[in-house]
Coordinates of N, CA and C in Angstrom, one line a residue:
M1 N 131.5 -133.4 50.2 CA 130.4 -132.9 50.9 C 130.7 -132.4 52.3
Q2 N 131.4 -133.3 53.0 CA 131.8 -133.0 54.4 C 132.7 -131.7 54.5
T3 N 133.6 -131.6 53.5 CA 134.5 -130.4 53.6 C 133.7 -129.1 53.4
N4 N 132.6 -129.1 52.6 CA 131.8 -127.9 52.4 C 131.1 -127.6 53.7
I5 N 130.7 -128.6 54.4 CA 130.0 -128.3 55.7 C 131.0 -127.7 56.7
V6 N 132.3 -128.2 56.7 CA 133.3 -127.7 57.5 C 133.6 -126.2 57.1
K7 N 133.7 -125.9 55.8 CA 133.9 -124.6 55.4 C 132.8 -123.6 55.8
I8 N 131.6 -124.0 55.6 CA 130.5 -123.2 56.0 C 130.5 -123.0 57.6
F9 N 130.7 -124.0 58.3 CA 130.8 -123.9 59.8 C 131.9 -123.0 60.2
S10 N 133.1 -123.1 59.5 CA 134.2 -122.2 59.8 C 133.9 -120.7 59.5
I11 N 133.2 -120.5 58.4 CA 132.8 -119.1 58.1 C 131.9 -118.6 59.2
I12 N 130.9 -119.4 59.6 CA 130.0 -119.0 60.6 C 130.7 -118.7 62.0
L13 N 131.6 -119.6 62.3 CA 132.4 -119.4 63.5 C 133.2 -118.1 63.5
G14 N 133.9 -117.9 62.3 CA 134.7 -116.7 62.1 C 133.9 -115.4 62.2
L15 N 132.7 -115.4 61.6 CA 131.9 -114.2 61.7 C 131.4 -114.0 63.1
S16 N 131.0 -115.1 63.8 CA 130.6 -115.0 65.2 C 131.7 -114.4 66.0
F17 N 132.9 -114.9 65.8 CA 134.0 -114.4 66.6 C 134.3 -113.0 66.4
G18 N 134.2 -112.6 65.1 CA 134.4 -111.1 64.8 C 133.3 -110.3 65.4
F19 N 132.1 -110.7 65.3 CA 131.0 -110.0 65.9 C 131.2 -109.9 67.5
L20 N 131.6 -110.9 68.1 CA 131.9 -110.9 69.5 C 133.0 -109.9 69.9
L21 N 134.1 -109.9 69.1 CA 135.2 -109.0 69.4 C 134.7 -107.5 69.2
V22 N 133.9 -107.3 68.2 CA 133.4 -105.9 68.0 C 132.5 -105.5 69.2
S23 N 131.6 -106.5 69.6 CA 130.6 -106.1 70.6 C 131.2 -105.9 72.0
V24 N 132.4 -106.5 72.3 CA 133.1 -106.2 73.5 C 134.1 -105.0 73.4
G25 N 134.2 -104.4 72.3 CA 135.0 -103.3 72.1 C 136.5 -103.6 71.8
A26 N 136.8 -104.8 71.4 CA 138.2 -105.2 71.1 C 138.8 -104.4 69.9
T27 N 138.0 -103.9 69.1 CA 138.5 -103.1 67.9 C 138.5 -101.6 68.2
N28 N 138.2 -101.2 69.4 CA 138.1 -99.8 69.8 C 139.5 -99.4 70.5
Y29 N 140.1 -98.4 69.9 CA 141.4 -98.0 70.4 C 141.4 -97.7 71.9
N30 N 140.3 -97.0 72.3 CA 140.2 -96.5 73.7 C 140.0 -97.7 74.7
V31 N 139.3 -98.7 74.2 CA 139.2 -99.9 75.1 C 140.5 -100.6 75.2
Q32 N 141.2 -100.8 74.1 CA 142.5 -101.4 74.2 C 143.5 -100.6 75.1
K33 N 143.5 -99.3 74.8 CA 144.4 -98.4 75.7 C 144.0 -98.5 77.1
G34 N 142.7 -98.6 77.4 CA 142.3 -98.7 78.8 C 142.7 -100.0 79.4
M35 N 142.8 -101.1 78.6 CA 143.3 -102.3 79.2 C 144.8 -102.2 79.6
F36 N 145.6 -101.6 78.7 CA 147.0 -101.5 79.0 C 147.3 -100.5 80.1
L37 N 146.4 -99.6 80.3 CA 146.6 -98.6 81.4 C 145.8 -99.0 82.7
F38 N 145.2 -100.2 82.7 CA 144.5 -100.7 83.8 C 143.3 -99.8 84.2
D39 N 142.7 -99.2 83.2 CA 141.5 -98.3 83.4 C 140.2 -99.1 83.1
D40 N 140.3 -100.0 82.1 CA 139.1 -100.7 81.6 C 139.4 -102.2 81.7
F41 N 138.7 -103.0 82.4 CA 138.9 -104.4 82.6 C 138.0 -105.3 81.7
T42 N 137.4 -104.7 80.7 CA 136.5 -105.5 79.8 C 137.3 -106.5 79.1
L43 N 138.4 -106.1 78.4 CA 139.1 -107.1 77.6 C 139.9 -108.1 78.5
P44 N 140.5 -107.8 79.6 CA 141.1 -108.8 80.4 C 140.1 -109.9 80.9
I45 N 138.8 -109.4 81.2 CA 137.8 -110.4 81.6 C 137.4 -111.3 80.4
V46 N 137.3 -110.7 79.2 CA 137.0 -111.5 78.0 C 138.1 -112.5 77.7
L47 N 139.3 -112.0 77.8 CA 140.5 -112.9 77.5 C 140.6 -114.0 78.5
S48 N 140.4 -113.6 79.8 CA 140.5 -114.7 80.8 C 139.4 -115.7 80.7
T49 N 138.2 -115.3 80.3 CA 137.1 -116.2 80.0 C 137.4 -117.1 78.9
A50 N 138.0 -116.6 77.8 CA 138.4 -117.4 76.7 C 139.5 -118.4 77.0
M51 N 140.4 -118.0 77.9 CA 141.5 -118.9 78.3 C 140.9 -120.0 79.1
M52 N 140.0 -119.7 80.0 CA 139.4 -120.7 80.9 C 138.6 -121.7 80.1
S53 N 137.8 -121.1 79.1 CA 137.0 -122.0 78.2 C 137.9 -122.9 77.5
G54 N 139.0 -122.4 76.9 CA 140.0 -123.2 76.2 C 140.6 -124.3 77.0
M55 N 141.0 -124.0 78.3 CA 141.6 -124.9 79.2 C 140.6 -126.1 79.5
I56 N 139.4 -125.7 79.8 CA 138.3 -126.7 80.2 C 138.0 -127.5 78.9
G57 N 137.9 -126.9 77.8 CA 137.6 -127.7 76.5 C 138.8 -128.6 76.2
T58 N 140.0 -128.2 76.4 CA 141.1 -129.1 76.1 C 141.2 -130.2 77.1
W59 N 140.9 -130.0 78.4 CA 140.8 -131.0 79.4 C 139.8 -132.1 79.0
V60 N 138.6 -131.6 78.6 CA 137.5 -132.5 78.2 C 137.9 -133.3 77.0
I61 N 138.4 -132.7 76.0 CA 138.9 -133.4 74.8 C 139.9 -134.4 75.1
R62 N 140.8 -134.1 75.9 CA 141.8 -135.1 76.3 C 141.2 -136.3 77.1
R63 N 140.3 -135.9 78.0 CA 139.7 -136.9 78.9 C 138.8 -137.9 78.2
I64 N 138.1 -137.4 77.2 CA 137.2 -138.3 76.4 C 137.9 -138.9 75.2
K65 N 139.2 -138.5 75.0 CA 140.0 -139.0 73.9 C 139.2 -138.7 72.5
A66 N 138.9 -137.5 72.4 CA 138.1 -137.0 71.2 C 138.9 -137.3 69.9
R67 N 138.1 -137.4 68.8 CA 138.7 -137.6 67.5 C 138.4 -136.4 66.6
S68 N 139.2 -136.1 65.6 CA 139.0 -135.0 64.7 C 137.7 -135.3 63.9
L69 N 137.0 -134.3 63.5 CA 135.7 -134.5 62.8 C 135.9 -135.1 61.4
I70 N 136.9 -134.7 60.7 CA 137.0 -135.2 59.3 C 137.8 -136.5 59.2
K71 N 139.0 -136.6 59.7 CA 139.8 -137.8 59.6 C 139.6 -138.8 60.6
Q72 N 138.9 -138.4 61.7 CA 138.6 -139.3 62.8 C 139.8 -139.9 63.5
E73 N 140.9 -139.0 63.5 CA 142.1 -139.4 64.2 C 142.1 -138.8 65.6
E74 N 142.7 -139.5 66.5 CA 142.8 -139.0 67.9 C 143.6 -137.7 67.9
I75 N 143.1 -136.7 68.6 CA 143.7 -135.4 68.7 C 144.9 -135.5 69.6
D76 N 146.1 -135.1 69.1 CA 147.3 -135.2 69.9 C 147.7 -133.8 70.4
Y77 N 148.3 -133.7 71.5 CA 148.8 -132.5 72.1 C 150.2 -132.7 72.5
P78 N 151.1 -132.4 71.5 CA 152.5 -132.6 71.8 C 153.0 -131.6 72.8
H79 N 154.0 -131.9 73.6 CA 154.6 -131.0 74.6 C 155.9 -130.5 74.0
D80 N 156.0 -129.3 73.5 CA 157.2 -128.8 73.0 C 158.0 -128.1 74.2
R81 N 159.3 -128.2 74.1 CA 160.2 -127.6 75.1 C 160.2 -126.1 74.9
F82 N 160.4 -125.4 76.0 CA 160.6 -123.9 76.0 C 161.8 -123.6 75.2
S83 N 161.8 -122.5 74.4 CA 162.9 -122.1 73.6 C 163.1 -120.6 73.7
K84 N 164.2 -120.1 73.4 CA 164.5 -118.6 73.4 C 163.6 -118.0 72.3
R85 N 163.4 -118.7 71.2 CA 162.7 -118.2 70.1 C 161.2 -117.9 70.5
L86 N 160.7 -118.7 71.4 CA 159.3 -118.5 71.9 C 159.3 -117.2 72.7
L87 N 160.3 -117.0 73.5 CA 160.3 -115.8 74.3 C 160.4 -114.5 73.4
L88 N 161.3 -114.6 72.4 CA 161.4 -113.5 71.5 C 160.1 -113.2 70.7
G89 N 159.4 -114.2 70.3 CA 158.1 -114.1 69.6 C 157.1 -113.5 70.5
T90 N 157.1 -113.9 71.8 CA 156.1 -113.4 72.8 C 156.4 -111.9 73.0
V91 N 157.6 -111.5 73.2 CA 157.9 -110.1 73.4 C 157.5 -109.3 72.2
A92 N 157.9 -109.8 71.0 CA 157.5 -109.1 69.7 C 156.0 -108.9 69.6
F93 N 155.2 -110.0 69.9 CA 153.8 -109.9 69.9 C 153.2 -108.9 70.9
G94 N 153.7 -108.9 72.1 CA 153.3 -108.0 73.1 C 153.6 -106.6 72.8
L95 N 154.8 -106.3 72.3 CA 155.2 -105.0 71.9 C 154.3 -104.4 70.8
G96 N 154.1 -105.3 69.8 CA 153.2 -104.9 68.7 C 151.8 -104.6 69.1
W97 N 151.3 -105.4 70.0 CA 150.0 -105.2 70.6 C 149.9 -103.9 71.4
A98 N 150.9 -103.7 72.2 CA 150.9 -102.5 73.1 C 151.1 -101.2 72.2
L99 N 151.9 -101.2 71.2 CA 152.2 -100.1 70.4 C 151.0 -99.7 69.5
T100 N 150.3 -100.7 69.0 CA 149.2 -100.4 68.0 C 147.9 -100.5 68.6
A101 N 147.8 -101.0 69.9 CA 146.5 -101.2 70.5 C 145.6 -102.1 69.7
S102 N 146.2 -103.2 69.1 CA 145.4 -104.1 68.2 C 146.2 -105.4 68.1
C103 N 145.5 -106.5 68.2 CA 146.2 -107.8 68.0 C 145.8 -108.3 66.6
P104 N 146.5 -109.3 66.1 CA 146.2 -109.7 64.7 C 144.8 -110.0 64.4
G105 N 144.0 -110.6 65.2 CA 142.6 -110.9 64.9 C 141.8 -109.6 64.8
T106 N 142.1 -108.6 65.7 CA 141.3 -107.4 65.6 C 141.7 -106.5 64.5
A107 N 142.9 -106.6 64.0 CA 143.4 -105.8 62.8 C 142.5 -106.1 61.6
F108 N 142.3 -107.3 61.3 CA 141.5 -107.7 60.1 C 140.0 -107.2 60.4
I109 N 139.5 -107.3 61.6 CA 138.1 -106.9 61.9 C 138.0 -105.4 61.7
M110 N 139.1 -104.7 62.2 CA 139.1 -103.2 62.1 C 138.9 -102.8 60.6
I111 N 139.6 -103.5 59.7 CA 139.5 -103.1 58.3 C 138.1 -103.5 57.8
G112 N 137.5 -104.6 58.3 CA 136.2 -104.9 57.9 C 135.2 -103.9 58.4
E113 N 135.5 -103.2 59.5 CA 134.6 -102.1 60.0 C 134.9 -100.8 59.3
G114 N 135.9 -100.8 58.4 CA 136.2 -99.5 57.7 C 137.2 -98.7 58.5
K115 N 137.8 -99.2 59.5 CA 138.9 -98.5 60.3 C 140.2 -98.8 59.6
M116 N 140.8 -97.8 58.9 CA 142.0 -98.1 58.2 C 143.2 -98.1 59.1
T117 N 143.1 -97.9 60.3 CA 144.2 -98.0 61.3 C 144.7 -99.5 61.4
G118 N 143.9 -100.4 60.9 CA 144.3 -101.8 60.9 C 145.3 -102.1 59.8
I119 N 145.4 -101.3 58.8 CA 146.3 -101.6 57.7 C 147.8 -101.6 58.1
P120 N 148.3 -100.6 58.9 CA 149.7 -100.6 59.3 C 149.9 -101.8 60.2
V121 N 148.9 -102.2 61.0 CA 149.1 -103.4 61.9 C 149.3 -104.7 61.0
I122 N 148.5 -104.8 60.0 CA 148.6 -106.0 59.1 C 150.0 -105.9 58.4
I123 N 150.4 -104.7 58.0 CA 151.8 -104.6 57.4 C 152.8 -105.1 58.4
G124 N 152.7 -104.7 59.6 CA 153.6 -105.2 60.7 C 153.5 -106.7 60.9
I125 N 152.3 -107.2 60.8 CA 152.1 -108.7 60.9 C 152.9 -109.4 59.8
L126 N 152.7 -108.9 58.6 CA 153.3 -109.5 57.4 C 154.9 -109.4 57.5
A127 N 155.3 -108.2 58.0 CA 156.8 -108.0 58.1 C 157.3 -109.0 59.2
G128 N 156.6 -109.1 60.3 CA 157.1 -110.0 61.4 C 157.1 -111.5 60.9
T129 N 156.1 -111.8 60.1 CA 156.0 -113.2 59.6 C 157.2 -113.4 58.6
W130 N 157.5 -112.4 57.8 CA 158.6 -112.6 56.9 C 159.9 -112.7 57.6
L131 N 160.1 -111.8 58.7 CA 161.3 -111.9 59.5 C 161.5 -113.2 60.2
F132 N 160.3 -113.8 60.7 CA 160.4 -115.1 61.3 C 160.8 -116.1 60.3
G133 N 160.3 -116.1 59.1 CA 160.7 -117.1 58.1 C 162.1 -116.9 57.8
L134 N 162.6 -115.7 57.6 CA 164.0 -115.5 57.3 C 164.9 -116.0 58.5
Y135 N 164.6 -115.7 59.7 CA 165.3 -116.2 60.9 C 165.3 -117.7 61.0
N136 N 164.1 -118.3 60.8 CA 163.9 -119.7 60.9 C 164.7 -120.5 59.9
V137 N 164.8 -120.0 58.7 CA 165.6 -120.7 57.6 C 167.1 -120.6 58.0
R138 N 167.5 -119.4 58.4 CA 168.9 -119.2 58.8 C 169.3 -120.1 60.0
S139 N 168.4 -120.1 61.0 CA 168.8 -120.9 62.2 C 168.8 -122.4 61.9
R140 N 168.0 -122.9 61.0 CA 168.0 -124.3 60.6 C 169.3 -124.6 59.8
K141 N 169.8 -123.7 59.0 CA 171.0 -123.9 58.2 C 172.2 -124.0 59.1
T142 N 172.2 -123.2 60.2 CA 173.4 -123.2 61.1 C 173.4 -124.4 62.1
S143 N 172.3 -125.0 62.3 CA 172.2 -126.1 63.3 C 172.4 -127.5 62.7

């Protein structure tokens, strides 16, 4: 019963997030382009607000030692060390976003809106995921 409530809540959150992204223009090529050309500051403001909300939320969760909703386990925030792979992934993500004027979340929403320009982005996401898996398997075999 509890898992059904979580699924319904997740669907509601996902739809709300998608609606929010559409309403601020995150699926609009010109708004994305304007962000990268420093002509339109709508998306940087939205992204900065999201980061601040996440930082404050994480601080509160740590402070009150919150537990997960389903398993009631304490939420853990491990500190991973910086790696070259992280830098490579960040550069790949940034290049993909700049070249396509769409991030992974907005690509799926674009298709939901009927904008077929999201399809090549999703193909790129799948190709990048496949390459990461291939690289990850090879790097683990050599170490």
